[in-house]
Every structure is written in C-alpha cells, then in structure tokens.
mmCIF file of C-alpha atoms and ligand atoms in Angstrom:
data_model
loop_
_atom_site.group_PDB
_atom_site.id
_atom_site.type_symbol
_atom_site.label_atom_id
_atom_site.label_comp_id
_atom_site.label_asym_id
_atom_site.label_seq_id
_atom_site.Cartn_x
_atom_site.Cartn_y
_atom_site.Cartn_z
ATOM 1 C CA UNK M 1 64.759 -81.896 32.280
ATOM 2 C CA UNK M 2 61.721 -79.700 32.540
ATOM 3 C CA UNK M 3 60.936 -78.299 35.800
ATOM 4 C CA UNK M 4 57.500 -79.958 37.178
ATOM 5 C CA UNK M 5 55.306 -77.580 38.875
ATOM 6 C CA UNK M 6 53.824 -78.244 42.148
ATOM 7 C CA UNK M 7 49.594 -78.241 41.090
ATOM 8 C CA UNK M 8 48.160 -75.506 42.404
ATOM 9 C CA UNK M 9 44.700 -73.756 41.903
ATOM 10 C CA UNK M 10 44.209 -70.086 41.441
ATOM 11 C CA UNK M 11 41.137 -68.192 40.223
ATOM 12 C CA UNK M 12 39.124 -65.019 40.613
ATOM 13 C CA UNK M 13 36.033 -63.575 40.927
ATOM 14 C CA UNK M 14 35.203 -59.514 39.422
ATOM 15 C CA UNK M 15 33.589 -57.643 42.871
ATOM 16 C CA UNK M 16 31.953 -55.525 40.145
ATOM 17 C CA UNK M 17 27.964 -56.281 41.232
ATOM 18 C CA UNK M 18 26.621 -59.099 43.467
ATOM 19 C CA UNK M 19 27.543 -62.145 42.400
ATOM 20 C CA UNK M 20 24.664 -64.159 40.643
ATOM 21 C CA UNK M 21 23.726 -67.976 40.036
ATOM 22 C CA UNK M 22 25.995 -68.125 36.734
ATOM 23 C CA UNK M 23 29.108 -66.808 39.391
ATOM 24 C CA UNK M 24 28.109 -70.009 42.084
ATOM 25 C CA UNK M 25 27.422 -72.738 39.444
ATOM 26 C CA UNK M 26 30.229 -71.890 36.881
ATOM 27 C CA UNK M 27 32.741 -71.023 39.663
ATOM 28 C CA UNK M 28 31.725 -70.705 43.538
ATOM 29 C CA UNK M 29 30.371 -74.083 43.941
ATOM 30 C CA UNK M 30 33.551 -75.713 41.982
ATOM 31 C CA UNK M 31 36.207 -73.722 43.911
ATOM 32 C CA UNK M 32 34.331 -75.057 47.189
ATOM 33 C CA UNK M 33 34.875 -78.703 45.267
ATOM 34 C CA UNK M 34 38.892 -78.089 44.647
ATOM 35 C CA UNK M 35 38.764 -77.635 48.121
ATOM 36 C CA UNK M 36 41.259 -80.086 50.522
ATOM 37 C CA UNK M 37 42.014 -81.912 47.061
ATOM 38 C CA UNK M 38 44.433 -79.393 46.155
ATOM 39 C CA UNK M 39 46.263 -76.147 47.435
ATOM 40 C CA UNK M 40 43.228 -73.525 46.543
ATOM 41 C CA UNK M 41 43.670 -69.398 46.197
ATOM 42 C CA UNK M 42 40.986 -67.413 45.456
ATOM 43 C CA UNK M 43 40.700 -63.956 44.912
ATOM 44 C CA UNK M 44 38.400 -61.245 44.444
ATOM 45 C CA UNK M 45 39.860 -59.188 41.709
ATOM 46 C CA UNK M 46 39.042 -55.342 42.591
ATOM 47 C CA UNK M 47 41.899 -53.835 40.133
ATOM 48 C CA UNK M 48 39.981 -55.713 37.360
ATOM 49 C CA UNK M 49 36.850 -54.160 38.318
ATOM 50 C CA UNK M 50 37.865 -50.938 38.482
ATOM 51 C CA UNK M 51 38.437 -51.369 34.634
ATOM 52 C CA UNK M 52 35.178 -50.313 33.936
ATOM 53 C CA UNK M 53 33.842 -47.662 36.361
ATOM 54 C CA UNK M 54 32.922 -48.132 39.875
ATOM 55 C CA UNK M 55 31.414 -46.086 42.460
ATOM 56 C CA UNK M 56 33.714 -46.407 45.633
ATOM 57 C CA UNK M 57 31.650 -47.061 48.156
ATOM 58 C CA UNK M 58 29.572 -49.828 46.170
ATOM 59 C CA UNK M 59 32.706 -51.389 45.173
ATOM 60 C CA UNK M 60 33.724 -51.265 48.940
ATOM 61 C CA UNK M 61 30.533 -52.852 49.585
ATOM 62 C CA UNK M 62 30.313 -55.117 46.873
ATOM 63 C CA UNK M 63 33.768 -56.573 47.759
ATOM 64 C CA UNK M 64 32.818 -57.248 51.050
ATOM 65 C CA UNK M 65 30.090 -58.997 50.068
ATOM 66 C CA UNK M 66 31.626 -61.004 47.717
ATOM 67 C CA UNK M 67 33.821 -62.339 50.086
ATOM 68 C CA UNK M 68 30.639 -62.941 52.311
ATOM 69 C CA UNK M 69 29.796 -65.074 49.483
ATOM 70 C CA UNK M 70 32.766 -66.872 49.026
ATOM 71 C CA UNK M 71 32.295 -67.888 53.275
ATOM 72 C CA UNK M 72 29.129 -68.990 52.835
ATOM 73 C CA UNK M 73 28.996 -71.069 49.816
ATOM 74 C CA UNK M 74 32.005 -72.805 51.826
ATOM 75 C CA UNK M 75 35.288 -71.451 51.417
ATOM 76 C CA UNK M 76 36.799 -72.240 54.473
ATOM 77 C CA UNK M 77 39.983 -69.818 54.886
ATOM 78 C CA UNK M 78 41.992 -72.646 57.045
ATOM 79 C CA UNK M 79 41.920 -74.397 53.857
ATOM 80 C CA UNK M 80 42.026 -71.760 50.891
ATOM 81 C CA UNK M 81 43.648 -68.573 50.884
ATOM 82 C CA UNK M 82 41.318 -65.957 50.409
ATOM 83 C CA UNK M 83 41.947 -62.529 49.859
ATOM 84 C CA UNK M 84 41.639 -59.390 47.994
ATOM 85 C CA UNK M 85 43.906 -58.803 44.776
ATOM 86 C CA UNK M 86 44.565 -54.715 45.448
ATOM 87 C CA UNK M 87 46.343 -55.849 48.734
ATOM 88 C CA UNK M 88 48.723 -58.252 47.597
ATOM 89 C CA UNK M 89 51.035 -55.357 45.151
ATOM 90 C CA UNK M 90 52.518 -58.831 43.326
ATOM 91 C CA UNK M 91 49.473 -58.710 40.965
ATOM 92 C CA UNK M 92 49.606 -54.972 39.615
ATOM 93 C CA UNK M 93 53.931 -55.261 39.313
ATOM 94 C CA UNK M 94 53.706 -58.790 37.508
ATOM 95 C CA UNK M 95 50.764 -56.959 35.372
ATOM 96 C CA UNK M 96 52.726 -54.488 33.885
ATOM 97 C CA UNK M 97 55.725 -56.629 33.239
ATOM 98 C CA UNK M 98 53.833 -59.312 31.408
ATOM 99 C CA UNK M 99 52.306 -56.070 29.301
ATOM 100 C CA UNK M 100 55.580 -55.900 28.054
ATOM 101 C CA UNK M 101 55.931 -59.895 27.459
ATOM 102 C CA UNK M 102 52.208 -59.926 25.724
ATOM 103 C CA UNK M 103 51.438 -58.533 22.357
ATOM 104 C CA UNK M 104 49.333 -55.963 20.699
ATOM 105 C CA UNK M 105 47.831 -58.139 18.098
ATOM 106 C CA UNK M 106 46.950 -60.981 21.242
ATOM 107 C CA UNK M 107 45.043 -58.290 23.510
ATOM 108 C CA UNK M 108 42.818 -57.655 19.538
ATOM 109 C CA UNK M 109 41.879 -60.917 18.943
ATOM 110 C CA UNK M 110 40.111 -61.260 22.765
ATOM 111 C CA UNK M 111 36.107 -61.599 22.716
ATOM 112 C CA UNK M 112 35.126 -60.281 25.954
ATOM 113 C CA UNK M 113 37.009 -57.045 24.965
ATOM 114 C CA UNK M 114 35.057 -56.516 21.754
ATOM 115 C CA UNK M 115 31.902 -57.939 24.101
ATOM 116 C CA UNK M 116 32.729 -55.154 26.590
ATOM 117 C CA UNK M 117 33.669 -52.314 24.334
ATOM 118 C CA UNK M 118 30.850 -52.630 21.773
ATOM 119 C CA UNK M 119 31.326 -49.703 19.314
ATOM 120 C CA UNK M 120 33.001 -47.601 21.767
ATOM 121 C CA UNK M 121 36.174 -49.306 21.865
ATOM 122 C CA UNK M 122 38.106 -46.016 21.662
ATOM 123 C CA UNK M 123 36.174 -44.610 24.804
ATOM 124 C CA UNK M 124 37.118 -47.659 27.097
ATOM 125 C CA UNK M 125 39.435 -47.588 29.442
ATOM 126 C CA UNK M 126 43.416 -48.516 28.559
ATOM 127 C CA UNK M 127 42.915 -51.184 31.443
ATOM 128 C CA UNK M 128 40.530 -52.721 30.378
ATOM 129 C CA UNK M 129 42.373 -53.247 27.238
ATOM 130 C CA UNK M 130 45.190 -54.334 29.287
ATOM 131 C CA UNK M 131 43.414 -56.773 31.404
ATOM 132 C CA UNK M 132 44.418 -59.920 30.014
ATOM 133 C CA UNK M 133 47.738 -59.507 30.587
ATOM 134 C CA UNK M 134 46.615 -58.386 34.392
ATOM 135 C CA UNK M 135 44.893 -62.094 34.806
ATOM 136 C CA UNK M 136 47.831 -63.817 33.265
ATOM 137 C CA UNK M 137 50.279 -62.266 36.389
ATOM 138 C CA UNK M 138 47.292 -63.358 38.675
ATOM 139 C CA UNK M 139 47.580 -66.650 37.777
ATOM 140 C CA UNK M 140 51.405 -66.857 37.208
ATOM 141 C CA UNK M 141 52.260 -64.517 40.414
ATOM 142 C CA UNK M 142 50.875 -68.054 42.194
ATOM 143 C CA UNK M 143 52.818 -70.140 39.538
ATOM 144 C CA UNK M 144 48.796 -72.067 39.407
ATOM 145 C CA UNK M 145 48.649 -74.935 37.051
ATOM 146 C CA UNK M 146 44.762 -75.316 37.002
ATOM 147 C CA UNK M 147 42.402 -72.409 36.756
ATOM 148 C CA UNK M 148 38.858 -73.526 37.115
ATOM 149 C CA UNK M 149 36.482 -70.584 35.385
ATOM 150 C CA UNK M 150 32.783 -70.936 33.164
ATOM 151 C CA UNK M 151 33.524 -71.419 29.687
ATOM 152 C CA UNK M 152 33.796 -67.328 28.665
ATOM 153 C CA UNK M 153 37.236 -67.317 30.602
ATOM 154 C CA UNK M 154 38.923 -69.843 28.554
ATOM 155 C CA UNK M 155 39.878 -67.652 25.689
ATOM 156 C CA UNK M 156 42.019 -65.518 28.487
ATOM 157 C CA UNK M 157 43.330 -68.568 30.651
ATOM 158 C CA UNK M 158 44.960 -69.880 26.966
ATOM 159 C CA UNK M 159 45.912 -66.308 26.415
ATOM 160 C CA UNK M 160 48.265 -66.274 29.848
ATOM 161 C CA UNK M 161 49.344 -69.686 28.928
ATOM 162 C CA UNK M 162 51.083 -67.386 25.469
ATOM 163 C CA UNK M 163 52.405 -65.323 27.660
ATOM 164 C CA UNK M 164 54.053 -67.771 30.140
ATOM 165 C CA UNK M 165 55.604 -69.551 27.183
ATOM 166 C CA UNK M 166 56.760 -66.531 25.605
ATOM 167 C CA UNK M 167 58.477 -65.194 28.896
ATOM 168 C CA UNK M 168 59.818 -68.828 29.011
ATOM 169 C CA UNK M 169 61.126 -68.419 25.671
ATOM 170 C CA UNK M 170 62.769 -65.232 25.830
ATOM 171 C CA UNK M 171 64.408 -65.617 28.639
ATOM 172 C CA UNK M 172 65.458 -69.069 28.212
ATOM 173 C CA UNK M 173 63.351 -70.663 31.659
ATOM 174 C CA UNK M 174 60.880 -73.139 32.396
ATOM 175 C CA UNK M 175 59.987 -70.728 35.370
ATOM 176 C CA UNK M 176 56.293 -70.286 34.740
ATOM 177 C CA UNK M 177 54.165 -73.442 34.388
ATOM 178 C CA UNK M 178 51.238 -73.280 31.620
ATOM 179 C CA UNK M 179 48.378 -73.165 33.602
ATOM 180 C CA UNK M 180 44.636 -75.082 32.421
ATOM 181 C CA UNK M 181 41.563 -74.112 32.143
ATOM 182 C CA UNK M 182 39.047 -76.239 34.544
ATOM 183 C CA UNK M 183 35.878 -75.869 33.222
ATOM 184 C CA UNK M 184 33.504 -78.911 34.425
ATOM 185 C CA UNK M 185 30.076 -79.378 34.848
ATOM 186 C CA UNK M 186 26.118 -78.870 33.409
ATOM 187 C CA UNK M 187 26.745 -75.102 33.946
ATOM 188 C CA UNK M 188 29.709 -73.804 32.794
ATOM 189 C CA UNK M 189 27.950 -71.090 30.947
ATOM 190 C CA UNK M 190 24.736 -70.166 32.450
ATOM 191 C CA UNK M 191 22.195 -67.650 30.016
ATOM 192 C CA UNK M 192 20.252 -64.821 30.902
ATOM 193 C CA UNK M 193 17.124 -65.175 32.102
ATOM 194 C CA UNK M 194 15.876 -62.813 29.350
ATOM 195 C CA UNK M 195 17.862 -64.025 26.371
ATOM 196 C CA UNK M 196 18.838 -67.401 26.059
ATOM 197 C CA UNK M 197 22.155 -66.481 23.667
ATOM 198 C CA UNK M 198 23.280 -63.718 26.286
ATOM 199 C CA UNK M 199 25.643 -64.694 29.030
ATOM 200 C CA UNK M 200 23.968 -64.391 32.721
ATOM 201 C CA UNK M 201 25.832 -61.433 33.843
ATOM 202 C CA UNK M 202 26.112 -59.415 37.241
ATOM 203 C CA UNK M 203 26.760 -56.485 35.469
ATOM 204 C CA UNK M 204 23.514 -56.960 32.839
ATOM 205 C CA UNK M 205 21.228 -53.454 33.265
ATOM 206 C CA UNK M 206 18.411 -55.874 33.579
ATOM 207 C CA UNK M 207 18.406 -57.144 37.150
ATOM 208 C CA UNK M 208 15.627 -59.386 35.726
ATOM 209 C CA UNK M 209 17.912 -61.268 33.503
ATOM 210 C CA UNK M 210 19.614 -62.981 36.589
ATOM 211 C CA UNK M 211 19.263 -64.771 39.856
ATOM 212 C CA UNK M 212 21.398 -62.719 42.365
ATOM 213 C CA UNK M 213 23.040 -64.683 45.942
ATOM 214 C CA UNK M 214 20.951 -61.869 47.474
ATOM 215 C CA UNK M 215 17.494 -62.455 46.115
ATOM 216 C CA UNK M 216 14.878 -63.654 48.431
ATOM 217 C CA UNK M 217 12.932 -66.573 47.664
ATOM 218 C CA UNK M 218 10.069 -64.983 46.405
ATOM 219 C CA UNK M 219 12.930 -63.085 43.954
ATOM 220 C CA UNK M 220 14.134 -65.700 42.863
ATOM 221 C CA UNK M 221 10.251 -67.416 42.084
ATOM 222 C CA UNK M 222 9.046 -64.428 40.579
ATOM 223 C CA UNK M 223 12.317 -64.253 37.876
ATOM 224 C CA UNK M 224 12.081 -67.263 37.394
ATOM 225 C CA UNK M 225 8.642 -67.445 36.766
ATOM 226 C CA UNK M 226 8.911 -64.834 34.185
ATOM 227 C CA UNK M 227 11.975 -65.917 32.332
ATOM 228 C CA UNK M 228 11.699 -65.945 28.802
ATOM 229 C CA UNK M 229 10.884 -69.309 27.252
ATOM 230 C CA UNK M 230 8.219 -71.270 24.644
ATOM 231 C CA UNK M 231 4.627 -72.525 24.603
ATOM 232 C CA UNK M 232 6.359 -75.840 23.484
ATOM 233 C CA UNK M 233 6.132 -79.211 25.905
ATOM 234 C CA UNK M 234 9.642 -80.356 27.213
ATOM 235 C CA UNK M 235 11.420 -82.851 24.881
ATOM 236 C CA UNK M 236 12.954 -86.476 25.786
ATOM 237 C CA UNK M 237 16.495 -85.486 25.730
ATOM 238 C CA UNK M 238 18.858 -82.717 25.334
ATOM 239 C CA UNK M 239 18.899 -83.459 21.624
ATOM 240 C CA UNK M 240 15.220 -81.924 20.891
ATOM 241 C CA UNK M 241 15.956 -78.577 22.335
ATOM 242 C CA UNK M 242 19.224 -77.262 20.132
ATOM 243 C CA UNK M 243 17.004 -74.427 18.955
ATOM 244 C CA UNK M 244 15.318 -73.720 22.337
ATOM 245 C CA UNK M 245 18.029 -71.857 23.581
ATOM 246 C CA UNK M 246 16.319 -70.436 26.979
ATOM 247 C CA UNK M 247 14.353 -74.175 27.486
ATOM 248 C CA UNK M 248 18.057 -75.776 27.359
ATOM 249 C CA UNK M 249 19.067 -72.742 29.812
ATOM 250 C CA UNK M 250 16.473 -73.475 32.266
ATOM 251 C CA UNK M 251 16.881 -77.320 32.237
ATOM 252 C CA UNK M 252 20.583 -76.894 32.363
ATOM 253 C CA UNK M 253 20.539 -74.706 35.729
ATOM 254 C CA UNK M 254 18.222 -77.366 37.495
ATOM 255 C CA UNK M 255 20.613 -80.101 36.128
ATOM 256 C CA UNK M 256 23.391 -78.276 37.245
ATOM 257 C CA UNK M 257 21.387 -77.776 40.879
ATOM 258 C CA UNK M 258 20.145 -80.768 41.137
ATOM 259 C CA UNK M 259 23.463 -83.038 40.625
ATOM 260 C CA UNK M 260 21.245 -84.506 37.778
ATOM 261 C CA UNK M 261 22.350 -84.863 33.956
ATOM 262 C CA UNK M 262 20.036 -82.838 31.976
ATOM 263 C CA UNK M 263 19.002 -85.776 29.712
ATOM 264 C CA UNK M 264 18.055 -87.590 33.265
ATOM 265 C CA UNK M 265 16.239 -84.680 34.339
ATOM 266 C CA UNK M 266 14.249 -84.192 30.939
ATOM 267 C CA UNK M 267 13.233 -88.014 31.398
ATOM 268 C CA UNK M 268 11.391 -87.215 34.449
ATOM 269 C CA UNK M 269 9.539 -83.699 32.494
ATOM 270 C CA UNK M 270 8.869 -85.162 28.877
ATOM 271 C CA UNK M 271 6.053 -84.070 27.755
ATOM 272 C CA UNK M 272 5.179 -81.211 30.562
ATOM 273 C CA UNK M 273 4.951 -77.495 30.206
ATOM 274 C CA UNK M 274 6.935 -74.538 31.720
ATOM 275 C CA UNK M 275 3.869 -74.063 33.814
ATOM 276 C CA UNK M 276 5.064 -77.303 35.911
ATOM 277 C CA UNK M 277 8.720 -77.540 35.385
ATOM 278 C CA UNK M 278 9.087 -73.636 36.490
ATOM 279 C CA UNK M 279 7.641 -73.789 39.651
ATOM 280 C CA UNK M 280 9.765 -77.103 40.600
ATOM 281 C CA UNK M 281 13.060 -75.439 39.186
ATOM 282 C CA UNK M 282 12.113 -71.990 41.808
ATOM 283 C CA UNK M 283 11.691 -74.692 44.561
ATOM 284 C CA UNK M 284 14.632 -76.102 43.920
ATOM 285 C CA UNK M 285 16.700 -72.667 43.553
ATOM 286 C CA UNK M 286 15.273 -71.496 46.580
ATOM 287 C CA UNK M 287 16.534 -74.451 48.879
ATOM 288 C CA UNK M 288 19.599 -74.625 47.271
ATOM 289 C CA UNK M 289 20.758 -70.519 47.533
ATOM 290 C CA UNK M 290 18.064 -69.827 50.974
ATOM 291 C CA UNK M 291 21.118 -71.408 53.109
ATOM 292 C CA UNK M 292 23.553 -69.508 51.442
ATOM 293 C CA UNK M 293 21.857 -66.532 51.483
ATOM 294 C CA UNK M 294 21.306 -66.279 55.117
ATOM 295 C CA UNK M 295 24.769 -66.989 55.643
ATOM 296 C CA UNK M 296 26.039 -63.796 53.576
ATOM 297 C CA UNK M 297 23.510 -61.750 55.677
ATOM 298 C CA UNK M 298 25.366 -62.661 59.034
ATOM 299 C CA UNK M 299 28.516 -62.381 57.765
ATOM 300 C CA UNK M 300 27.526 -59.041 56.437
ATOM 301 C CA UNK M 301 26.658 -58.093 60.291
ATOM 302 C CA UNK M 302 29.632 -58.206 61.137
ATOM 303 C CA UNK M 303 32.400 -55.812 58.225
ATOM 304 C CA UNK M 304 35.122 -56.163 60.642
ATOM 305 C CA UNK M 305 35.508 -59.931 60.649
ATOM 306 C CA UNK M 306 35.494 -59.751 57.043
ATOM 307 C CA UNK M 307 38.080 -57.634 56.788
ATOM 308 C CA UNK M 308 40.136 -59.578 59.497
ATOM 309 C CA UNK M 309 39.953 -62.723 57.012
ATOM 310 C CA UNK M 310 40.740 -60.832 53.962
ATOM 311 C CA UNK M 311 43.337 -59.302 55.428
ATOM 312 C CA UNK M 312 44.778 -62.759 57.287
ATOM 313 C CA UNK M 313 44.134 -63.904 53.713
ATOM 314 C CA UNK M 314 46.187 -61.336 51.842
ATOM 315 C CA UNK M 315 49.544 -62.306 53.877
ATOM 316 C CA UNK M 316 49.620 -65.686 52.879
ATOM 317 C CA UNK M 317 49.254 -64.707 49.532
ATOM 318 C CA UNK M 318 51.764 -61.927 49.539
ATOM 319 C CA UNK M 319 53.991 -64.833 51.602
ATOM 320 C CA UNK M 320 54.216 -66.917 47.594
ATOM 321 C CA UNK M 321 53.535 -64.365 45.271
ATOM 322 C CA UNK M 322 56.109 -62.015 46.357
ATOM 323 C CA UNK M 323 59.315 -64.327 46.322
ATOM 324 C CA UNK M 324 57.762 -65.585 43.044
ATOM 325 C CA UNK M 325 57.893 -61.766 41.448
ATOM 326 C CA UNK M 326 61.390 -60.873 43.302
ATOM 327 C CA UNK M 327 62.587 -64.395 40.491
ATOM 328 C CA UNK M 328 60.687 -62.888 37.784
ATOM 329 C CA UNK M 329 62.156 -59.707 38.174
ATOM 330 C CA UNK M 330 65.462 -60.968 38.327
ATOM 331 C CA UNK M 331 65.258 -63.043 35.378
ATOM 332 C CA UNK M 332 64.321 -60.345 32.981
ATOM 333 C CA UNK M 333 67.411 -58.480 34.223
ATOM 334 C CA UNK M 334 66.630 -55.974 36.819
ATOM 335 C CA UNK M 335 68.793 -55.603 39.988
ATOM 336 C CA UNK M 336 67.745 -57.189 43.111
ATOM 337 C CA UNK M 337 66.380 -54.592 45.009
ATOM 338 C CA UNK M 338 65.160 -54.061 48.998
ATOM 339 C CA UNK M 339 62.315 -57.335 48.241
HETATM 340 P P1 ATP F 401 30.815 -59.038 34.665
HETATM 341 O O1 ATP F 401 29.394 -59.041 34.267
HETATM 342 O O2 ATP F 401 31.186 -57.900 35.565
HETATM 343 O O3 ATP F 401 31.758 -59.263 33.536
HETATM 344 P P2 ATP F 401 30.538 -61.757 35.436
HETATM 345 O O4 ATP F 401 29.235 -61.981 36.110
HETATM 346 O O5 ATP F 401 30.701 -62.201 34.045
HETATM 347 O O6 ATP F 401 30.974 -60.268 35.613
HETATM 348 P P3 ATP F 401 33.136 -62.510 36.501
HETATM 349 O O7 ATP F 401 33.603 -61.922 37.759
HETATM 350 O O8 ATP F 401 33.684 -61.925 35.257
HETATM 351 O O9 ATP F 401 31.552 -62.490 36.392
HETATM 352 O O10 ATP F 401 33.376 -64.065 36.527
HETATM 353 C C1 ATP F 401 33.759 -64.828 37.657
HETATM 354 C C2 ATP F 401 33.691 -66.298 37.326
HETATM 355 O O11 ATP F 401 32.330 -66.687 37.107
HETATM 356 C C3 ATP F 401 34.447 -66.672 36.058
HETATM 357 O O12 ATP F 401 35.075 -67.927 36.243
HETATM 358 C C4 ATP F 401 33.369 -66.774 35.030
HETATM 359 O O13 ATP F 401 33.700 -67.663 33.982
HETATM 360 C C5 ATP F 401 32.209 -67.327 35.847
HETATM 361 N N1 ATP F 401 30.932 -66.932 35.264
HETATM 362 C C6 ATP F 401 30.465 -65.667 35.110
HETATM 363 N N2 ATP F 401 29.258 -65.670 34.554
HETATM 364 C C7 ATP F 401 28.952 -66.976 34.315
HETATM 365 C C8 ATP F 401 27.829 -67.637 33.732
HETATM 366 N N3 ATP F 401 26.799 -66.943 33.281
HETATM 367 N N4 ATP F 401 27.849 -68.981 33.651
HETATM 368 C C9 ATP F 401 28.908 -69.701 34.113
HETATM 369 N N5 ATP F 401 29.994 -69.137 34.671
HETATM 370 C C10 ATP F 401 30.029 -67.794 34.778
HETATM 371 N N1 LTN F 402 38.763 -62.290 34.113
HETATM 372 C C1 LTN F 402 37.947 -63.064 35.030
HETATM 373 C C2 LTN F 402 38.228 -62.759 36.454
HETATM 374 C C3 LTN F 402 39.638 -63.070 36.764
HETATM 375 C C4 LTN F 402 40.231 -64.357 36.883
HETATM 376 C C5 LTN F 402 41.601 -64.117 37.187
HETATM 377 C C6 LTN F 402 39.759 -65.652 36.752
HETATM 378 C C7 LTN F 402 40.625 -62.167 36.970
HETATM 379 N N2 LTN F 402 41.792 -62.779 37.231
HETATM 380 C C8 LTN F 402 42.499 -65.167 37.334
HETATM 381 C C9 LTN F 402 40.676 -66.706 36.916
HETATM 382 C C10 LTN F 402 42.016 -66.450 37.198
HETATM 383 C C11 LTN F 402 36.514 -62.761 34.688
HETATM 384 O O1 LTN F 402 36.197 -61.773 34.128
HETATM 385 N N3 LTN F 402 35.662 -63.638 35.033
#
C-alpha cells in the first residue's frame, strides 16, 4: 500500500527586494490563512536570491525585513516555523542531489528562466539555471504536500512533483509525497502597475510599477493614482473588461482587498470612471497595508529579536528536514555518515 503523507505546508518567499502587494495578496496573506489549519513552514529563500546578484548588506537588510513582514502580516512563530533557508544546510545538500535526479531538457522548458534570462541566457548564473531543482529539495526536504504560491510558481511546484516521482521511481520508494500547488483567490497573479500583461514584481527597475509593504500612504495614493489605465467607464461584470488588461488589474486588487468578488465589486462602480474608483481603491490599500506597515517598522527597531526568531525558527526546521535528508541519502546508496 502507498505510504500516506502527513499534509503539511511549505513555501517561500525570494528576500531579493521588499516585498510588494503581489508578494501579500498572492502569498503573505494566504500563508497567514493556512495558519492553525495545518502544520505551516515558511521560509525566506536567500540561496535563491543570491541567483541573481545581490549586494550583501541589502540582502542582509532585505532579509530581515522580510521576515519583519512575514510578523506583521501575522505569522505567528508559536504556530509556523519561520526561518531562513541558508541556515538550515538540508536545502543546499537535497539541492544538489535532486540536480542529479532532474533533467536537462526539464530545467529548458521552465518560463521564469527564459523570463529571467532574456537574451542573455549564456551570461546568467549556473544557479539560477539550477534553481528549480533547489525549490523542489525545499519543498521535499519538509516532505510538504501543499505549496500555496501566485499562479507564476506553478510551472516549478509541478516541476518538483517530476522530480519526486522520478526519485520514487528509481529508487523503487514512495518516500517523497507529490506536493500541490495552492493557488486560491482574486489575486493570484497581481500586474504591474505600469503594464497590465507584466507580472507585479519586487525586482521590476520601475519602483512605480508596484505597491511596496514599505510605502507610505501617500506612496501608495500617488502610484496608484498614476497607474496606467483607460478613459473608458467601468463595465457590469468581469466579462466586459477581457481586453482592459490594467482595468481588470486594478479591480482585481480591490476585490482581492476587499474580500469582494470582482463581478460584486464592478456592480457597485458600473458606469464610473478611474477618477472615482482610484481614489476609493488608494483608501482602501492604505487601511489595509497602514497596520502592517507600522508593524514592520517596530519590528525593524529592534534586528536582534529578529534574528532571535529566525534563528529559534531555523532549529525546528533543521529538527525535520535533517532526518528527512540523512533517508534520502541513504536511499540513493551513500553510507550513513556522522548525521
Ligand atoms: P522577483 O521579482 O525577485 O522574482 P517576486 O516579486 O516575483 O520576486 P517571489 O519571491 O519570487 O517574488 O515570490 C514569492 C511568492 O509571491 C510566490 O508564491 C509568488 O508566486 C508570489 N508572487 C510574486 N509576485 C506575485 C504577483 N505579482 N501576484 C501574485 N503573486 C505573486
Ligand atoms: N521560486 C519561488 C520562491 C521559492 C518557493 C520555494 C516557493 C523558493 N522555494 C518553495 C514555494 C516553495 C519564487 O520565485 N517565487
């Protein structure tokens, strides 16, 4: 009989840039959901940042803040683990030996490479090549059977489920579940504020293309003020704006902050211009992310007490993942060593 896998949540977030609306509605806010329903590890994924470049002390910072995030959109680190991927040495072993277990030809057919790489893909790093197989032993280091991400993660969260059935394969096991994508909600893929067909990005060049957790309230106004949109009235229903891809972006992120659907919500604005529906949709941003916000900026007071939980974090995670590695290792034939 098939072994059943105890559910489990794992996912990650890049510390490569402050984290932006697109990071809290497609994944924050939903990891705070999972929370108490389910056993929850999160983790902020510095050895997949450092695939592109990274200037140490900003990516010293920006993981500390990113945790600050995580705190004060709700993670509560009784109740989720919580911790930083470069401390916990399961992740980087597992990586390399499901490079071994993945294939070439996989890695070449993965979007947010080609995204990343542009026309430069021979300049890029090898890691960054490699980092598929680097979120598959994230996930599978924790044995996780759900992995809530937006919708531009899927393509990689199918990819690790290859590679667990392939190591299951070749080895003969059930030992690694197949983990599934969670991706719920009006804002699973939120667009830049400048280009409705471009994925709202922290690391974008144009900080005007996003809402940061950091941007004051007259920030977040004046972005949203300017985002690009039409002269054209809002419709009825989702149904009259398939070729208004920054309208359906903007009514999508107050959906998605308001709790409402976005055919609900376009009830209420049929007929009205951006000039009323943007100023309501800044109101509404601002006393959703102003709590939040201010949070982050105590936490960030205090470095030290970040570091305690991360740290507090990282042993609990070490505490599964390792055992879970010392199996893997011994299945594919090595001898059992000093862990
Ligand atoms: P980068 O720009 O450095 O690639 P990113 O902003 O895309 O970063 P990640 O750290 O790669 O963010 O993603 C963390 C999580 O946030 C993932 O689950 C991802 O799917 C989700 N996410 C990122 N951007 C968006 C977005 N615009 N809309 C919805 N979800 C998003
Ligand atoms: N690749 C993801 C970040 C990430 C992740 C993970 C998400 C790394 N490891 C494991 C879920 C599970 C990204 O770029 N958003």
């Amino acid at each position: 009989m098939a072994r059943v896998h105890t559910p489990r949540i794992f996912s990650g977030i890049q510390p490569s840039g402050g984290l932006t609306l697109g990071n809290y509605l497609g994944a924050l806010r939903r990891f705070v959901e999972k929370q108490g329903q389910i056993e929850t590890i999160y983790c902020l994924v510095d050895l997949h940042a450092i695939t592109v470049w990274q200037e140490p002390e900003r990516l010293r910072h920006q993981t500390r803040e990113a945790a600050a995030a995580f705190l004060a959109a709700g993670i509560d680190p009784a109740q989720s683990v919580l911790f930083v991927q470069s401390h916990v040495p399961a992740h980087a072993e597992l990586g390399w030996m499901l490079s071994c277990v993945a294939r070439v030809g996989w890695m070449n057919r993965m979007t947010q490479f080609k995204d990343k790489a542009g026309k430069n893909a021979e300049a890029v790093s090898l890691g960054l090549y490699a980092y598929p197989a680097l979120m598959a032993a994230d996930i599978l280091a924790y044995r996780a059977t759900h992995v809530p991400v937006g919708e531009d993660q899927k393509q990689h969260v199918e990819l690790t489920r290859d590679i667990a059935a392939k190591f299951n394969h070749d080895y003969g096991t059930d030992f690694f579940p197949s983990p599934e994508p969670v991706i719920e909600g009006a804002a699973t893929r939120v667009m830049s504020l400048r280009d409705g067909t471009k994925k709202m990005s922290k690391s974008d060049p144009s900080d005007a293309s996003r809402i940061n957790l950091t941007d004051d309230a007259d920030a977040i106004a004046q972005k949203i003020r300017k985002a690009r949109t039409d002269a054209d009235p809002l419709p009825g229903s989702m149904e009259g704006l398939k070729d208004r891809p920054e309208a359906r972006n903007l009514v999508n992120i107050y959906a998605a902050l308001s709790g409402e659907t976005p055919d609900a919500l376009l009830a209420r604005f049929e007929g009205q211009g951006f000039g009323t529906f943007k100023p309501a949709l800044a109101d509404l941003a601002v006393s959703v992310l102003e709590p939040i916000t201010r949070r982050m900026n105590e936490l960030m007071g205090d470095p030290a007490e970040i570091d305690r939980i991360l740290l507090a974090g990282a042993e609990k995670a070490d505490a599964i993942a390792s055992p879970i590695v010392a199996e893997a290792r011994e299945i594919m034939g090595m001898i059992r060593g000093p862990r």
